[in-house]
Short mmCIF file of C-alpha atoms in Angstrom, two decimals:
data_model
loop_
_atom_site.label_atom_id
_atom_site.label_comp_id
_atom_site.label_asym_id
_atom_site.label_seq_id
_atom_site.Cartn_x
_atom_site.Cartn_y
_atom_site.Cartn_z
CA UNK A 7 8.61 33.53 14.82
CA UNK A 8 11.68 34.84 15.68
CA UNK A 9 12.10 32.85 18.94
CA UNK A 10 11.17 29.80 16.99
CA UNK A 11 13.95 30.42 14.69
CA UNK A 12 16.35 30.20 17.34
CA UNK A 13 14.89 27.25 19.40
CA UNK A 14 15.02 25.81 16.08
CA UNK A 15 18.81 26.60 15.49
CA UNK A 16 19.45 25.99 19.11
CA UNK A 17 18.11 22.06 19.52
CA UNK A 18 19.75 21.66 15.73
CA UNK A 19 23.10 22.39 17.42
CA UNK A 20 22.73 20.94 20.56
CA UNK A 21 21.71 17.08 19.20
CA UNK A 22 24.82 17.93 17.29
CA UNK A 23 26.97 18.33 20.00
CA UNK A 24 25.35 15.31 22.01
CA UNK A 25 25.85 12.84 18.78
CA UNK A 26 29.33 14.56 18.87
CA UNK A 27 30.31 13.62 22.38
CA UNK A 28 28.58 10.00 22.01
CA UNK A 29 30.98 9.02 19.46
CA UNK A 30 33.57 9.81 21.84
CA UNK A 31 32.45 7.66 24.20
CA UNK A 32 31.51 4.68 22.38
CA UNK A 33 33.78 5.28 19.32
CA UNK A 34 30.87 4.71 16.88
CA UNK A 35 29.35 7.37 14.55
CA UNK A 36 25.29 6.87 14.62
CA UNK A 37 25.17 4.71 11.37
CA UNK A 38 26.95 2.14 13.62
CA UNK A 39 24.68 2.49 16.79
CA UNK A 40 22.00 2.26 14.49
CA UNK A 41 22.84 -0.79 12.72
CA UNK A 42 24.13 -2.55 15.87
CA UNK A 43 21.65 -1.87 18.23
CA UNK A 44 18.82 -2.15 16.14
CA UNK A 45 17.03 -4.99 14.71
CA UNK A 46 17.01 -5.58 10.91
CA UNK A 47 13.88 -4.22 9.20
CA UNK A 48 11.61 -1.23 9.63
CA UNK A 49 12.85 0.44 12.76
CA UNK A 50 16.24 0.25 11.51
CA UNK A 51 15.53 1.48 7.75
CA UNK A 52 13.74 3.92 8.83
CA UNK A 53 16.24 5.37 11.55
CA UNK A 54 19.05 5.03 8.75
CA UNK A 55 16.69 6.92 6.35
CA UNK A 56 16.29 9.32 9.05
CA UNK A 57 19.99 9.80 9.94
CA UNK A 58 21.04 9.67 6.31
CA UNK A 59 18.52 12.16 5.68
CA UNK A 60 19.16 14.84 8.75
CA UNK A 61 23.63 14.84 8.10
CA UNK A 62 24.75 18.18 7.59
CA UNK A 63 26.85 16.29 4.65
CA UNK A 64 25.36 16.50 1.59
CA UNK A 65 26.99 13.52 0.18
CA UNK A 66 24.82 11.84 2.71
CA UNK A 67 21.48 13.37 1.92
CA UNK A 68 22.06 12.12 -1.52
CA UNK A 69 22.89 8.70 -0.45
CA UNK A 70 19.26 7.95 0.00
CA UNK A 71 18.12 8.30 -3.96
CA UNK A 72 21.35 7.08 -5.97
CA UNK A 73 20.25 4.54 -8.44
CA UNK A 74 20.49 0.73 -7.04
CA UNK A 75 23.53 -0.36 -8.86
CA UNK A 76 25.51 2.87 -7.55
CA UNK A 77 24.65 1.98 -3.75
CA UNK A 78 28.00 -0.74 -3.53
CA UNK A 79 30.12 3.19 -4.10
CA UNK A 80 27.65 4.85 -2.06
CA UNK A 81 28.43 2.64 0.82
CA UNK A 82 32.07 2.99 0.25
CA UNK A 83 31.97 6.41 -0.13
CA UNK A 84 30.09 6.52 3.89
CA UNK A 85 32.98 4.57 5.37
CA UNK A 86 35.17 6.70 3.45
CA UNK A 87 33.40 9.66 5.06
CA UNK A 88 32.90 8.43 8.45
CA UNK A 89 36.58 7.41 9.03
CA UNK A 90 35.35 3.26 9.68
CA UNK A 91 37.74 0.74 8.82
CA UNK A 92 35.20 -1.69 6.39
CA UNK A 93 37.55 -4.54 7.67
CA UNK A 94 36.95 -4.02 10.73
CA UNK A 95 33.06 -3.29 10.43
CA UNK A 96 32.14 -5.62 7.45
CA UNK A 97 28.86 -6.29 8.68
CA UNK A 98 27.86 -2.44 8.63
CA UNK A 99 28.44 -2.37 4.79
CA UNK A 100 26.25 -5.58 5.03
CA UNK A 101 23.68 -3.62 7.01
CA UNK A 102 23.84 -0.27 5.51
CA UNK A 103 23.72 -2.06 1.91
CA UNK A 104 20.37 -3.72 2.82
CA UNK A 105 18.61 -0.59 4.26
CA UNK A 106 19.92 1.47 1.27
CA UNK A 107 18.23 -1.00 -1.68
CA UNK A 108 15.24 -0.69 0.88
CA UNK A 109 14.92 3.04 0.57
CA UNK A 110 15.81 3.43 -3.08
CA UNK A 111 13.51 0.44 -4.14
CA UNK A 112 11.04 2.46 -2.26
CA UNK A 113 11.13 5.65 -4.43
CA UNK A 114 11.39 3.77 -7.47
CA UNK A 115 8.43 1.90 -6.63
CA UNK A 116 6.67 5.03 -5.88
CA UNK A 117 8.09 5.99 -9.54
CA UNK A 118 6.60 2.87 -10.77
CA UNK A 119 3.32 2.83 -9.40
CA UNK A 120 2.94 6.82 -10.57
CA UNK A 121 3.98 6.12 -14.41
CA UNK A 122 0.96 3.04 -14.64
CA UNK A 123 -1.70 5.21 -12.98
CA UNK A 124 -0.67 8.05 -15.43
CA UNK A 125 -1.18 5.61 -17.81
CA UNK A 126 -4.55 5.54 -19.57
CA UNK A 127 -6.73 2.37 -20.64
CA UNK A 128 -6.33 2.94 -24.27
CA UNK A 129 -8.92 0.42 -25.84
CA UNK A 130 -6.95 0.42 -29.27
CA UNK A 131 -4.18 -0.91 -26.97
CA UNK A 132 -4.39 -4.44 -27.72
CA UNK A 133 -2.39 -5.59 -24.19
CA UNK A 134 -5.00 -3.56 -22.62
CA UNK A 135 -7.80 -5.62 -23.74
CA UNK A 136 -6.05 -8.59 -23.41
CA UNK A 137 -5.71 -7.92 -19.81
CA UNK A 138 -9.02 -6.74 -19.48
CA UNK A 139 -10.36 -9.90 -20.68
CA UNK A 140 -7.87 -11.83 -18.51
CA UNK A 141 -10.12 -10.32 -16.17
CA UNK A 142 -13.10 -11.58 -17.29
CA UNK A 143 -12.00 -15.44 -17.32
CA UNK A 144 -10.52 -15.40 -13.91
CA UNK A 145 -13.36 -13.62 -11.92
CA UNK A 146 -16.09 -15.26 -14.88
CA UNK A 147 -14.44 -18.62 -15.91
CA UNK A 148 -17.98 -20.45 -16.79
CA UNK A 149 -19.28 -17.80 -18.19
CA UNK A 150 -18.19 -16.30 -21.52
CA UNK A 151 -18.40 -12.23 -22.31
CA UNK A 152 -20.95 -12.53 -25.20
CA UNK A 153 -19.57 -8.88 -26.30
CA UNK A 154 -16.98 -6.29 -25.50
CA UNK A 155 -19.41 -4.05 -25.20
CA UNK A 156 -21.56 -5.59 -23.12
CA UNK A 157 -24.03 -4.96 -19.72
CA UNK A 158 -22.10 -8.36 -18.41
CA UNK A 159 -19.46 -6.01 -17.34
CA UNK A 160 -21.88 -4.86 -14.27
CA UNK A 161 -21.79 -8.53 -13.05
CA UNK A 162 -18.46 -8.29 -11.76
CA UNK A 163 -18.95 -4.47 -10.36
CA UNK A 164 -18.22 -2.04 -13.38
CA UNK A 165 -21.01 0.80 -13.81
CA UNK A 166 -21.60 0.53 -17.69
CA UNK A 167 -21.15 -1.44 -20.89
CA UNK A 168 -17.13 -0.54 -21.10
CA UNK A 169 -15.48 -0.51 -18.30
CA UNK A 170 -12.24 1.90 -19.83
CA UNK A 171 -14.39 4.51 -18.71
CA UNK A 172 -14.12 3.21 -15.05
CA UNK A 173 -10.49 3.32 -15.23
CA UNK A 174 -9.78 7.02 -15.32
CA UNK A 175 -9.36 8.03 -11.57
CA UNK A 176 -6.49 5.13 -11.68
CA UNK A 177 -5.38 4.63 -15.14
CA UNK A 178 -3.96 1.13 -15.71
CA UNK A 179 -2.60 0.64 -11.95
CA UNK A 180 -6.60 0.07 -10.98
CA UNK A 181 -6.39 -3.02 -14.42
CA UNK A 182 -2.83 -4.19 -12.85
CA UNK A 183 -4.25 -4.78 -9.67
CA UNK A 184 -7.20 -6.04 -10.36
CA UNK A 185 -5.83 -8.85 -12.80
CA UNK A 186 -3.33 -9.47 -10.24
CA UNK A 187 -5.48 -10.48 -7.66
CA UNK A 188 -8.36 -12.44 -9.80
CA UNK A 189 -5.09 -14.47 -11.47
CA UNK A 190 -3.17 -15.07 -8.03
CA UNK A 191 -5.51 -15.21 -5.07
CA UNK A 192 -8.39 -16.74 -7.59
CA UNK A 193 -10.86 -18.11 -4.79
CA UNK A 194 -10.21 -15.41 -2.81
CA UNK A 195 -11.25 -12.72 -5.35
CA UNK A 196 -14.71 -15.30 -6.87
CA UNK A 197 -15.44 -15.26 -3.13
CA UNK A 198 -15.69 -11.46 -2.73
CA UNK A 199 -17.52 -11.03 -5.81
CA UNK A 200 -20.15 -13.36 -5.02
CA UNK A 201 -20.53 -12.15 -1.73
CA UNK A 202 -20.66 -8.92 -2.85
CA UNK A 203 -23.74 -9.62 -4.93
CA UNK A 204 -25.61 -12.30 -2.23
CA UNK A 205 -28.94 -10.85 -1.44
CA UNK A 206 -29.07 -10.07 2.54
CA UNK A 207 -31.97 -9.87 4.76
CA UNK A 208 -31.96 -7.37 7.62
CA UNK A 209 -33.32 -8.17 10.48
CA UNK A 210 -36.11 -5.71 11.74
CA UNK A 211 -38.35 -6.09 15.42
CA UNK A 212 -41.82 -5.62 14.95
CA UNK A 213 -42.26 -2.39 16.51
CA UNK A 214 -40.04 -1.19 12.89
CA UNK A 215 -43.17 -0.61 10.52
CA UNK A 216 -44.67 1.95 12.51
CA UNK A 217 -41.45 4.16 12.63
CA UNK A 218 -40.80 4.41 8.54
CA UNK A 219 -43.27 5.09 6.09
CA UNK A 220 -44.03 1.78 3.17
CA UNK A 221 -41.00 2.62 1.47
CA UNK A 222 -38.51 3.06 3.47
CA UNK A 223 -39.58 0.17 5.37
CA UNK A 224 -38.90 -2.02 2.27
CA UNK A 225 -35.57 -0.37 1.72
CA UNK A 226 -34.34 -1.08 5.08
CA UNK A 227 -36.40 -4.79 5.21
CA UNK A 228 -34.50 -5.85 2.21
CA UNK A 229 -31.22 -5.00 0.82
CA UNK A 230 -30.35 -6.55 -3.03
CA UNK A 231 -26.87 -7.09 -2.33
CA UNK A 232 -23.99 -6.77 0.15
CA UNK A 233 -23.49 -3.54 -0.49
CA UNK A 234 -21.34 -2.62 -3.28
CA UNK A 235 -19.65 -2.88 -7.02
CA UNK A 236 -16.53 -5.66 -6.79
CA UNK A 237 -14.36 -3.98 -9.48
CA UNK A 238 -15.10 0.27 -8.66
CA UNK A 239 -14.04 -1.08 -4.88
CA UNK A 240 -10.98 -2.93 -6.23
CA UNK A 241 -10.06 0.79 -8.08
CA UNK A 242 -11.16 2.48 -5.03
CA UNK A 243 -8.62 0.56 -2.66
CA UNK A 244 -5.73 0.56 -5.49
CA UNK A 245 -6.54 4.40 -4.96
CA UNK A 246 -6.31 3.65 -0.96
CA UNK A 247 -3.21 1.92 -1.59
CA UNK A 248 -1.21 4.32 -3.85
CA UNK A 249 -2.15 7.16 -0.91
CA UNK A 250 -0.46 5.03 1.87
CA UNK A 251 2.60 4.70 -0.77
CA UNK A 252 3.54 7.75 -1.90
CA UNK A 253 2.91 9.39 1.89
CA UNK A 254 5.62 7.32 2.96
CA UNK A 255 3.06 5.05 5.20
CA UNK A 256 3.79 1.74 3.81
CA UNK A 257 7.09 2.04 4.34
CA UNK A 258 6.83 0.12 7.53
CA UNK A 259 4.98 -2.90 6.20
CA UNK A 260 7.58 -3.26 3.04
CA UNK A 261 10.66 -2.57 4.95
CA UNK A 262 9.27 -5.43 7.12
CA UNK A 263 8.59 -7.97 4.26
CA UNK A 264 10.94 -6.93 1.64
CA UNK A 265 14.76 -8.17 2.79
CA UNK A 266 16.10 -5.94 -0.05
CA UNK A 267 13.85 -3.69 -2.62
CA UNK A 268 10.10 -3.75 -2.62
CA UNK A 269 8.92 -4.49 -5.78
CA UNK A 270 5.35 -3.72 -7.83
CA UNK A 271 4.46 -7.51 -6.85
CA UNK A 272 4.80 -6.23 -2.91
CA UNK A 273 2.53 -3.57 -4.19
CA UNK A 274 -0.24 -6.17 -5.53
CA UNK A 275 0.40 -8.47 -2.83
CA UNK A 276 -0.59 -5.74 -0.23
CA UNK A 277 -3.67 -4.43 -3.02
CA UNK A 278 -4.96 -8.35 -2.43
CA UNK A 279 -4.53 -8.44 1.28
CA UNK A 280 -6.56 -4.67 1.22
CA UNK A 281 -9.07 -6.14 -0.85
CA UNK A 282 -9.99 -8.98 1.48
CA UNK A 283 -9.47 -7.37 4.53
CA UNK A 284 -11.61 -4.38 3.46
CA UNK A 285 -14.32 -6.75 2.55
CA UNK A 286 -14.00 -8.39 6.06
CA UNK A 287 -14.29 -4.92 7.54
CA UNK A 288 -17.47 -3.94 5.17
CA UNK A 289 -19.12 -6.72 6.71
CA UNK A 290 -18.16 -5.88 10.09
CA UNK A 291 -19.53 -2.34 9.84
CA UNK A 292 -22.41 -3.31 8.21
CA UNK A 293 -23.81 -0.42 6.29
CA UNK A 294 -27.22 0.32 5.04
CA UNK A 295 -26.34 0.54 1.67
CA UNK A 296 -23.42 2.26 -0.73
CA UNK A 297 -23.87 5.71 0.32
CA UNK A 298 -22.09 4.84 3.58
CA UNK A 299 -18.74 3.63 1.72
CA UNK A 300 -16.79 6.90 1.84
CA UNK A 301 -17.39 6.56 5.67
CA UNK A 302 -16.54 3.32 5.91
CA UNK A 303 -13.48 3.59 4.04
CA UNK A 304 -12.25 6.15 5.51
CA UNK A 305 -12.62 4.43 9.31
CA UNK A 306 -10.76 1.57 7.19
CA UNK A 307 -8.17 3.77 6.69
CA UNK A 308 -7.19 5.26 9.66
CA UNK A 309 -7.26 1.45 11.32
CA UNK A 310 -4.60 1.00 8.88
CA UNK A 311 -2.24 3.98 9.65
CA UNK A 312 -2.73 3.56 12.98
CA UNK A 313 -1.29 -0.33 12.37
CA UNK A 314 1.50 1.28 10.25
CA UNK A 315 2.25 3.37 13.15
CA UNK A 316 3.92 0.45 15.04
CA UNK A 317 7.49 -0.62 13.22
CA UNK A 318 7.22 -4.29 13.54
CA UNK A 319 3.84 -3.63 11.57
CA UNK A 320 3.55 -6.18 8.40
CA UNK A 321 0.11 -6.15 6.82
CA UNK A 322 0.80 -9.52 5.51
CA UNK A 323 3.31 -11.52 6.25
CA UNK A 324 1.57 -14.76 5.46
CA UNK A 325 -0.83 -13.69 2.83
CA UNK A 326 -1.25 -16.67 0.32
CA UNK A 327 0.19 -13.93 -2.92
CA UNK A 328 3.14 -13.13 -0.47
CA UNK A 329 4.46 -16.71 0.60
CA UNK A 330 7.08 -17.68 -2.16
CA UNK A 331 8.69 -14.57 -1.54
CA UNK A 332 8.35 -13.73 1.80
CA UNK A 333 10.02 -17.32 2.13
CA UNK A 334 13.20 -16.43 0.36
#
């Protein structure tokens, strides 16, 4: 421990004293470097956030949660510190001022996303219904909910008659995102559904009978559906999603397709883009029936961080949800 303690200390002031003699010979502190020899987007967010993050100033360490309309000062306040001449630099304030609204819109999306999956379906709540039966119409549009309360509910993949109870593990963030994509990527979201509930035949060889007894040989002959519930998926990926946010993995994809703050509508816009690619992947993997979807998901799941791992990553750059903005 106690050698670690001082290899520790040792490499702490030693990448000191190399940043130290680095600015003496190109006569720019490391905020510059960054911002001038790095592209704009992830890999140069995420070195600033690292930089900003790892000064021994503690003015500095701040500088990476101040509220958004404080980060104009903040970046004054870095030049100030730094000893740069903003005249002759304007295009690091530029710089610096678009990585910082990157990294506090990140936290208070994190913030954001947190306070609606707190956030309980309350059924007395009459913008809660209303959005729930928003959800109805978009995914249901020809066919009208006969009841609140109602076993139609199970047609579009909740597991009783009131699907509040189905909310719980998410709170409202698993209703956000679930209107979100029925109302904005509409034919994408009917299409999953109904594939999700298209009777498939597996294909067996004829040696098969003799290897399963009757009924397992029906079980595996015929499969009633796809393979799972539309909306307890959608809540499972919201949950899929929120995990890659607040773990700091989606900060490459965001930082990549948000120029300045990422925004709850980034979140939904990657929730959609989860939603279809998981059902892509589903199919791919082709699983006997539900009980394979925590295995499943969870090979989903590391395909995506290893994606994330690369900082050019954008899950969707393109995604139909994503193009008005993205286009700004």
């Amino acid at each position: 421990m106690f050698v670690q303690v001082c290899l520790y200390f040792y490499c702490k002031c030693l990448w000191r004293c190399l940043k130290f003699v680095v600015r003496k010979l190109t006569g720019q502190c490391e905020l510059q470097r960054i911002c001038y020899n790095t592209k704009p987007g992830a890999a140069r967010t995420m070195k600033i956030e690292a930089s900003l993050k790892g000064s021994k100033s503690k003015r500095l360490q701040t500088s990476v949660s101040v509220h958004p309309d404080a980060i104009e000062k903040t970046i004054d306040d870095i030049m100030e510190l730094k000893r740069i001449n903003p005249d002759i630099n304007p295009q690091l304030g530029v710089s610096l001022q678009a990585c910082l609204l990157q990294i506090v819109g990140y936290r208070n999306l994190i913030a954001e996303v947190e306070k609606l999956r707190r956030e309980m379906y309350d059924s007395e709540n009459p913008q809660h219904e209303e959005m729930l039966l928003k959800l109805w119409k978009c995914l249901k549009p020809n066919s009208p909910l006969k009841a609140r309360i109602s076993k139609q509910w199970c047609e579009i993949g909740f597991q009783g008659d009131d699907p509040k109870t189905d909310f719980r593990g998410m709170g409202l963030l698993g209703l956000y995102n679930l209107v979100y994509f029925a109302e904005w990527d509409t034919e994408i979201a009917q299409q999953v559904l109904s594939d999700s509930l298209q009777p498939k035949y597996r294909e067996v060889t004829k040696k098969a009978p003799s290897q399963f007894s009757k009924a397992e040989w029906e079980k595996k002959k015929l499969d009633k559906a796809i393979g799972y519930s539309f909306a307890i998926v959608g809540i499972n990926i919201t949950d899929l999603a929120y995990n890659l946010l607040v773990s700091g993995a989606l900060k490459t994809h965001f930082y990549n397709v948000a120029p300045e703050a990422p925004t709850l509508t980034h979140f939904q816009q990657t929730f959609c883009y989860l939603m279809h690619e998981f059902h892509k992947f589903w199919i791919e993997e082709d699983p006997l029936d539900i009980m394979e979807f925590n295995r499943v998901r969870e090979k989903f799941h590391k395909r995506l961080l290893k994606q994330l791992q690369n900082p050019e990553m954008a899950l969707c750059p393109h995604f139909a949800a994503s193009e008005s903005l993205i286009n700004m």
